[in-house]
Coordinates of C-alpha atoms in Angstrom, one line a residue:
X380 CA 112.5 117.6 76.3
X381 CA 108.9 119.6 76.6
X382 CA 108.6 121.8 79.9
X383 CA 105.9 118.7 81.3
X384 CA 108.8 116.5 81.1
X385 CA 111.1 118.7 82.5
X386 CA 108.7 119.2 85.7
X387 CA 107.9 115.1 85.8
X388 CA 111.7 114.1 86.2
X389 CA 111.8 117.1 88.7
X390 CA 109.3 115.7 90.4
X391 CA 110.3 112.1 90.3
X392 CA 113.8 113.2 91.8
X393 CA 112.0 115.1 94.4
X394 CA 109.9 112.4 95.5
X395 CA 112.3 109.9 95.2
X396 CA 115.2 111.8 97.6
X397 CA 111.7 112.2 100.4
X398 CA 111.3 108.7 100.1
X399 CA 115.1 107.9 100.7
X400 CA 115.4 110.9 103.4
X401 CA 112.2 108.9 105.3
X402 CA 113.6 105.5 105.2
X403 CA 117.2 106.7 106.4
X404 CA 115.6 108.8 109.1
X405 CA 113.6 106.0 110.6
X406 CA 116.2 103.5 110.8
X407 CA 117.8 106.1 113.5
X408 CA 115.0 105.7 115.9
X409 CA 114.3 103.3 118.7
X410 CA 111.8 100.8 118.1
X411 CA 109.8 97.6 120.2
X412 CA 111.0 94.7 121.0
X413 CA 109.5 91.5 121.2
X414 CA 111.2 88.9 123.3
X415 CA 110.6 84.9 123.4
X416 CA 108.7 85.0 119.6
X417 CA 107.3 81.6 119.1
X418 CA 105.0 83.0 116.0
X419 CA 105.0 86.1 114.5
X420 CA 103.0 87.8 111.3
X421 CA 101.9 91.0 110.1
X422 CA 98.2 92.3 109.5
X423 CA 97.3 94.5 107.2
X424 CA 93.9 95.4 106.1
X425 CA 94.4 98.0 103.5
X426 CA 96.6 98.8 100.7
X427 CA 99.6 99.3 102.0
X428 CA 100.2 95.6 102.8
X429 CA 102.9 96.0 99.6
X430 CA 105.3 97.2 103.0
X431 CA 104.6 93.7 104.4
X432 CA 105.0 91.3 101.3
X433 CA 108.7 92.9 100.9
X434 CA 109.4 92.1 104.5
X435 CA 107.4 88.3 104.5
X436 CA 109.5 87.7 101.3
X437 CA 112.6 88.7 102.7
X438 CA 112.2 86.9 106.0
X439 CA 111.5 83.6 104.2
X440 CA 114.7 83.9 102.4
X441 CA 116.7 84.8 105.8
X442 CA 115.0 84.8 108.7
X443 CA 114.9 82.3 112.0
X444 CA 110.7 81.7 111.3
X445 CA 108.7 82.9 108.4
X446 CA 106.8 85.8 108.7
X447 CA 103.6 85.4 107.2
X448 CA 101.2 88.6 105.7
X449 CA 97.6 88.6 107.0
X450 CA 95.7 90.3 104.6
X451 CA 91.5 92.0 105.1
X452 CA 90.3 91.5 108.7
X453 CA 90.2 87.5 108.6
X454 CA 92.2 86.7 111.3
X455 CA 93.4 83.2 110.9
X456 CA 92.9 80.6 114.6
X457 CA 96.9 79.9 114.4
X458 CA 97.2 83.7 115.8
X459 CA 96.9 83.4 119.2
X460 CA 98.2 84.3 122.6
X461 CA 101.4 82.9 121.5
X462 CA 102.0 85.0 118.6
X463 CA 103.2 88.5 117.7
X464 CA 101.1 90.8 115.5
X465 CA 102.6 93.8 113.5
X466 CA 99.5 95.5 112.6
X467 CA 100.2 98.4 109.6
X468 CA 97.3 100.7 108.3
X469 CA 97.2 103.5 106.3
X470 CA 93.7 104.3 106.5
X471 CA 92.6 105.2 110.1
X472 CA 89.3 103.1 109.5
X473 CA 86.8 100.3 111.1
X474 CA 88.3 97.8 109.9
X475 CA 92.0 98.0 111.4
X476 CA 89.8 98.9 114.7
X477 CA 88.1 95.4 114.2
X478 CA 91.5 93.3 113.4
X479 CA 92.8 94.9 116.6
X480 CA 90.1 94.1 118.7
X481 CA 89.8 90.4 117.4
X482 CA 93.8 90.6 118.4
X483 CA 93.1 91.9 121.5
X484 CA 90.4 89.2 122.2
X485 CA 92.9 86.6 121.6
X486 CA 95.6 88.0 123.9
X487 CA 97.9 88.8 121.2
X488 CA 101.1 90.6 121.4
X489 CA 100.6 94.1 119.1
X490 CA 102.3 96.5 117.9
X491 CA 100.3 99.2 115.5
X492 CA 101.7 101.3 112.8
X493 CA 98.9 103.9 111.7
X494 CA 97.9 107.6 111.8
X495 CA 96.5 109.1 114.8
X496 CA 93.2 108.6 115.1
X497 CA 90.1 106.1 116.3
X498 CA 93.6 103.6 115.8
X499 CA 95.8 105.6 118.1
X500 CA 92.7 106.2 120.1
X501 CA 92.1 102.2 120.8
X502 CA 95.6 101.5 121.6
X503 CA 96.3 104.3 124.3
X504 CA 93.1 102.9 125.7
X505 CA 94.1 99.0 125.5
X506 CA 97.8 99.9 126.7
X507 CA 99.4 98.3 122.7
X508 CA 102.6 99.9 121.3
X509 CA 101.7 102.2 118.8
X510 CA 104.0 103.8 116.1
X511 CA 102.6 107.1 114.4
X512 CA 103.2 107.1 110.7
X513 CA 103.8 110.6 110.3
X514 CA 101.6 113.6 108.9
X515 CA 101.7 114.3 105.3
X516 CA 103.0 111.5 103.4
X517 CA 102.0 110.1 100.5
X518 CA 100.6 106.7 100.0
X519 CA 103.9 105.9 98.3
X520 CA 106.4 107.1 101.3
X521 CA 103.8 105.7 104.0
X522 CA 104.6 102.1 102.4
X523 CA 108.5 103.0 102.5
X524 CA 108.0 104.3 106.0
X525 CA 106.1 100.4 107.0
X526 CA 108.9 98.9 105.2
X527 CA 111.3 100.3 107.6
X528 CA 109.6 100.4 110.3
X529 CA 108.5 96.4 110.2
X530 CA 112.4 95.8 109.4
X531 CA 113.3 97.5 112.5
X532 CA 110.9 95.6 114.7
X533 CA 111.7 92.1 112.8
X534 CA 115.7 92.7 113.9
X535 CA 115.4 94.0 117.2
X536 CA 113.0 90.9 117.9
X537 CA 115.8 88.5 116.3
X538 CA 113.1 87.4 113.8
X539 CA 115.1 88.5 110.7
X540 CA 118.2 90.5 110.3
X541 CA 116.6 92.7 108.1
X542 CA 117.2 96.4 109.3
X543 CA 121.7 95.7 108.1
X544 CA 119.9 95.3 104.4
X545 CA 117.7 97.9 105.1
X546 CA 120.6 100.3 105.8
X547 CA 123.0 98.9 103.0
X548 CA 120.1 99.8 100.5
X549 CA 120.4 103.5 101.7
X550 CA 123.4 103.9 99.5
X551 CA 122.5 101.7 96.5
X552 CA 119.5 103.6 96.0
X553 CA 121.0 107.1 96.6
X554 CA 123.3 105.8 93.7
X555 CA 120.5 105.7 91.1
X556 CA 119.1 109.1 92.0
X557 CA 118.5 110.2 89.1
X558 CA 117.4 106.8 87.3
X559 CA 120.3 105.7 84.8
X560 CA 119.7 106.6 81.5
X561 CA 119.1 102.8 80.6
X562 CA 115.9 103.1 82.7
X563 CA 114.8 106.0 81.6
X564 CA 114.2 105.0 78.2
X565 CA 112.5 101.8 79.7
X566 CA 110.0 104.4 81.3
X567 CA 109.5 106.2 78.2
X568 CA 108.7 103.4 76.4
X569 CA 106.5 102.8 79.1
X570 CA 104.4 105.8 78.8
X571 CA 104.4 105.4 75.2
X572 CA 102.9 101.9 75.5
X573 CA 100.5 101.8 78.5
X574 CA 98.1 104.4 77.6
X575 CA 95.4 102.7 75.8
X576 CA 96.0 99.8 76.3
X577 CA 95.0 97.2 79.8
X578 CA 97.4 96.1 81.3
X579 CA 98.9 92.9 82.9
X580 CA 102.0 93.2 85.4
X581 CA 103.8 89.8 85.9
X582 CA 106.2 90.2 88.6
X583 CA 109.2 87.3 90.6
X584 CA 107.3 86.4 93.5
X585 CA 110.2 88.3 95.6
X586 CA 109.1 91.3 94.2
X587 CA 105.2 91.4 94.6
X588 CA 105.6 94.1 97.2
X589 CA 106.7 96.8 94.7
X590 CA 104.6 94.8 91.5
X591 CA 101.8 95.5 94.2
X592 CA 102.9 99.7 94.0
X593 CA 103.2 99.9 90.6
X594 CA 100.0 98.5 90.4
X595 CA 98.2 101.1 92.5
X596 CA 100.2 103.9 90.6
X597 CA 99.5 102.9 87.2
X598 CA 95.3 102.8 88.4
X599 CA 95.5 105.7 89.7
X600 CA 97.1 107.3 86.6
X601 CA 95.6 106.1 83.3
X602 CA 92.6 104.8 84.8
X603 CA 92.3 101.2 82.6
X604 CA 92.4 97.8 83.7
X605 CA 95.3 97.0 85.8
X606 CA 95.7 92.7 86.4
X607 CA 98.8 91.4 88.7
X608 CA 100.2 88.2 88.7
X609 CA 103.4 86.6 89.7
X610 CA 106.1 83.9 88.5
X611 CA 106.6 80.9 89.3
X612 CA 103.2 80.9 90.2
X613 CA 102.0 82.2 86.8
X614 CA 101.1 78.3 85.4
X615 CA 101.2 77.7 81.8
X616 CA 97.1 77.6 81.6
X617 CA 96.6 81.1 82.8
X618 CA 99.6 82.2 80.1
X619 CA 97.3 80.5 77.7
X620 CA 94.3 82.1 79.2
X621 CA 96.1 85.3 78.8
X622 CA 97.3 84.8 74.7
X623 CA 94.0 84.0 74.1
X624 CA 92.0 87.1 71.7
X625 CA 88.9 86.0 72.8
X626 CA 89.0 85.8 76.7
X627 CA 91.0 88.8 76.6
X628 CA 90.7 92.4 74.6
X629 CA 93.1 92.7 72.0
X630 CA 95.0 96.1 73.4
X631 CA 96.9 93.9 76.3
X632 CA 100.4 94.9 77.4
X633 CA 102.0 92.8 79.6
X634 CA 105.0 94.5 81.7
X635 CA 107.5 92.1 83.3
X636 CA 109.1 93.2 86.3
X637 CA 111.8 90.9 87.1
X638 CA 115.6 90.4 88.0
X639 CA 117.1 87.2 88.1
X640 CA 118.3 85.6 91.0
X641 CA 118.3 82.2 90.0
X642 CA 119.1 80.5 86.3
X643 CA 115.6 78.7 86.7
X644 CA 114.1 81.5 87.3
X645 CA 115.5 82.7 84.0
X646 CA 114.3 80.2 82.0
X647 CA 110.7 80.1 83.4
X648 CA 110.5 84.3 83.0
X649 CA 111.6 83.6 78.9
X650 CA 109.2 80.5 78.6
X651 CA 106.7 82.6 79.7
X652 CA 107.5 85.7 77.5
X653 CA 108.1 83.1 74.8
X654 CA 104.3 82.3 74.9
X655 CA 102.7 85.5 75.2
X656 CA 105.1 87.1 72.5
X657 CA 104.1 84.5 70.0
X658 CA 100.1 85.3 71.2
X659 CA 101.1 88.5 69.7
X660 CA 101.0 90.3 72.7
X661 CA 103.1 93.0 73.5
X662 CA 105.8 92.7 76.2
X663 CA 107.6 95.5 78.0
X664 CA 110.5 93.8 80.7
X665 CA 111.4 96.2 82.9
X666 CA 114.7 94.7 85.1
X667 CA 115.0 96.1 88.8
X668 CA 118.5 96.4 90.5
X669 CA 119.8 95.1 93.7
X670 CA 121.0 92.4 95.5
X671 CA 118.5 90.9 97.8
X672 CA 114.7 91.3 97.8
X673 CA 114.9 94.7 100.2
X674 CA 116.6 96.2 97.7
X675 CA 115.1 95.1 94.8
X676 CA 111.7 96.2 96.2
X677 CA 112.7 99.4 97.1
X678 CA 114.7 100.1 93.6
X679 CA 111.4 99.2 92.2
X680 CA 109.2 101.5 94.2
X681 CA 111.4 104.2 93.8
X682 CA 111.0 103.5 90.2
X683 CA 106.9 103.6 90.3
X684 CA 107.7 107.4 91.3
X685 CA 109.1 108.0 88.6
X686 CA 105.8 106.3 86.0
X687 CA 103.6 108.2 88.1
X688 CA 105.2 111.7 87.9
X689 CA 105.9 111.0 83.8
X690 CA 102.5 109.6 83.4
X691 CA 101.1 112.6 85.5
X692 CA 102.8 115.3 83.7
X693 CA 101.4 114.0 80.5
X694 CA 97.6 113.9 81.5

């Protein structure tokens, strides 16, 4: 192995123990409650709504009400003084300041999750629980840090028992650190594959949180095309659209991340490989681990560290 490999899977572990030493650090502290819930959803303006779509997955699958991801500063009319918002922000910027004030306008119950700043500033001032992401993480570890933090607040509101997975995952993912060799030939053929070449990621709907981080690592990185979509959702057209040479350039690598929960999942995840393979497309299935959407999602941006330090140390 060359000495930039070497210092890639170094990094990878590295950033990969951080990112489990945040979330098992976080689930230790106290958190805010939110008593008599009649609605509930998060808002996120930026990028690191990928924290929210694994917790509004998981909370459809288990929890009392569904817990619905509010994308941009378009505040739906449902949210109103009746409802909870979880607003998460990486980016201390006008925006977030303009969903909270739209919040605040309609007496909503808030809770903030940002950096300090103009954010911070608004919320001391309006008398709103704030939660300080803290100083120095990465975009990466801020979304793990959201993740645990929105699990936290979802359980001790007795929206979703979410914080027990959260926990359990702790070991599970402590377990592949370092990656098994299984996946890390899946991430060298990876790196051997994805430069050059656009990419589309077509992810399970459960796991669009971490398809979501993958896809802001792998822009970052090699700096082509990068298109997301998701199963079921994916219809048959847009697979067409997808095989088709003359919509779409020629150098198109689709990566499928996936793990099956169901058996008609499994079918409609080969149907759809079936097409694009016979488009002559190439396909790269990548399977995550783990037993329930947390997990998954966090097995799966733990494994994004890894593509970005490999891809990195090859630049």
């Amino acid at each position: 192995m060359s000495t930039a490999s070497n210092t890639s899977n170094d990094g990878a572990y590295l950033a990969s123990k951080r990112f489990i030493d945040t979330l098992e650090n976080l689930l230790s502290m106290d958190y805010p409650r939110f008593t008599n819930v009649e609605k509930i959803c998060i808002v996120d303006p930026d990028v690191t709504s990928s924290a929210a779509m694994v917790l509004s997955e998981f909370a459809n699958d288990c929890g009392r009400m569904p817990v619905p991801l509010i994308k941009g500063s378009n505040i739906p009319a449902w949210v109103d003084d009746h409802t909870c918002a979880i607003v998460t922000s990486y980016y201390d910027d006008d925006q977030t300041v303009r969903c909270i004030e739209e919040l605040i306008r309609r007496n909503t119950r808030i809770v903030c999750i940002s950096k300090r700043g103009e954010v911070s500033q608004l919320c001391d001032d309006e008398d709103i629980q704030f939660m300080e992401l803290q100083d120095g993480l990465t975009l990466q570890e801020a979304v793990g840090s959201m993740v645990t933090m929105i699990s936290c607040i979802l359980q001790g509101s007795d929206v979703c028992g979410s914080k027990d997975p959260m926990m359990r995952s702790i070991g599970f993912l402590k377990e592949h650190i370092p990656l098994p060799r299984r996946t890390k030939k899946e991430l060298t053929s990876i790196i051997k594959n994805i430069r050059g070449n656009n990419v589309l990621l077509i992810s399970l709907s459960d796991l669009r949180g971490s398809s979501a981080v993958w896809k802001s690592y792998l822009s970052a990185t090699i700096g082509e095309p990068i298109f997301n979509t998701e199963l079921p959702e994916f219809d048959h057209n847009e697979i067409v659209g997808w095989c088709n040479e003359n919509v779409n350039a020629e150098n198109m690598l689709a990566v499928v991340i996936y793990n099956y929960s169901i058996h008609l999942l499994d079918v409609i995840v080969e149907s759809a490989t079936d097409v694009i393979a016979d488009s002559g497309r190439n396909i790269l299935m990548i399977r995550v681990d783990g037993s329930n959407a947390i997990e998954r999602n966090l097995y799966g941006i733990m494994m994004s560290y890894h593509i970005a330090q490999y891809l990195e140390g090859q630049i």
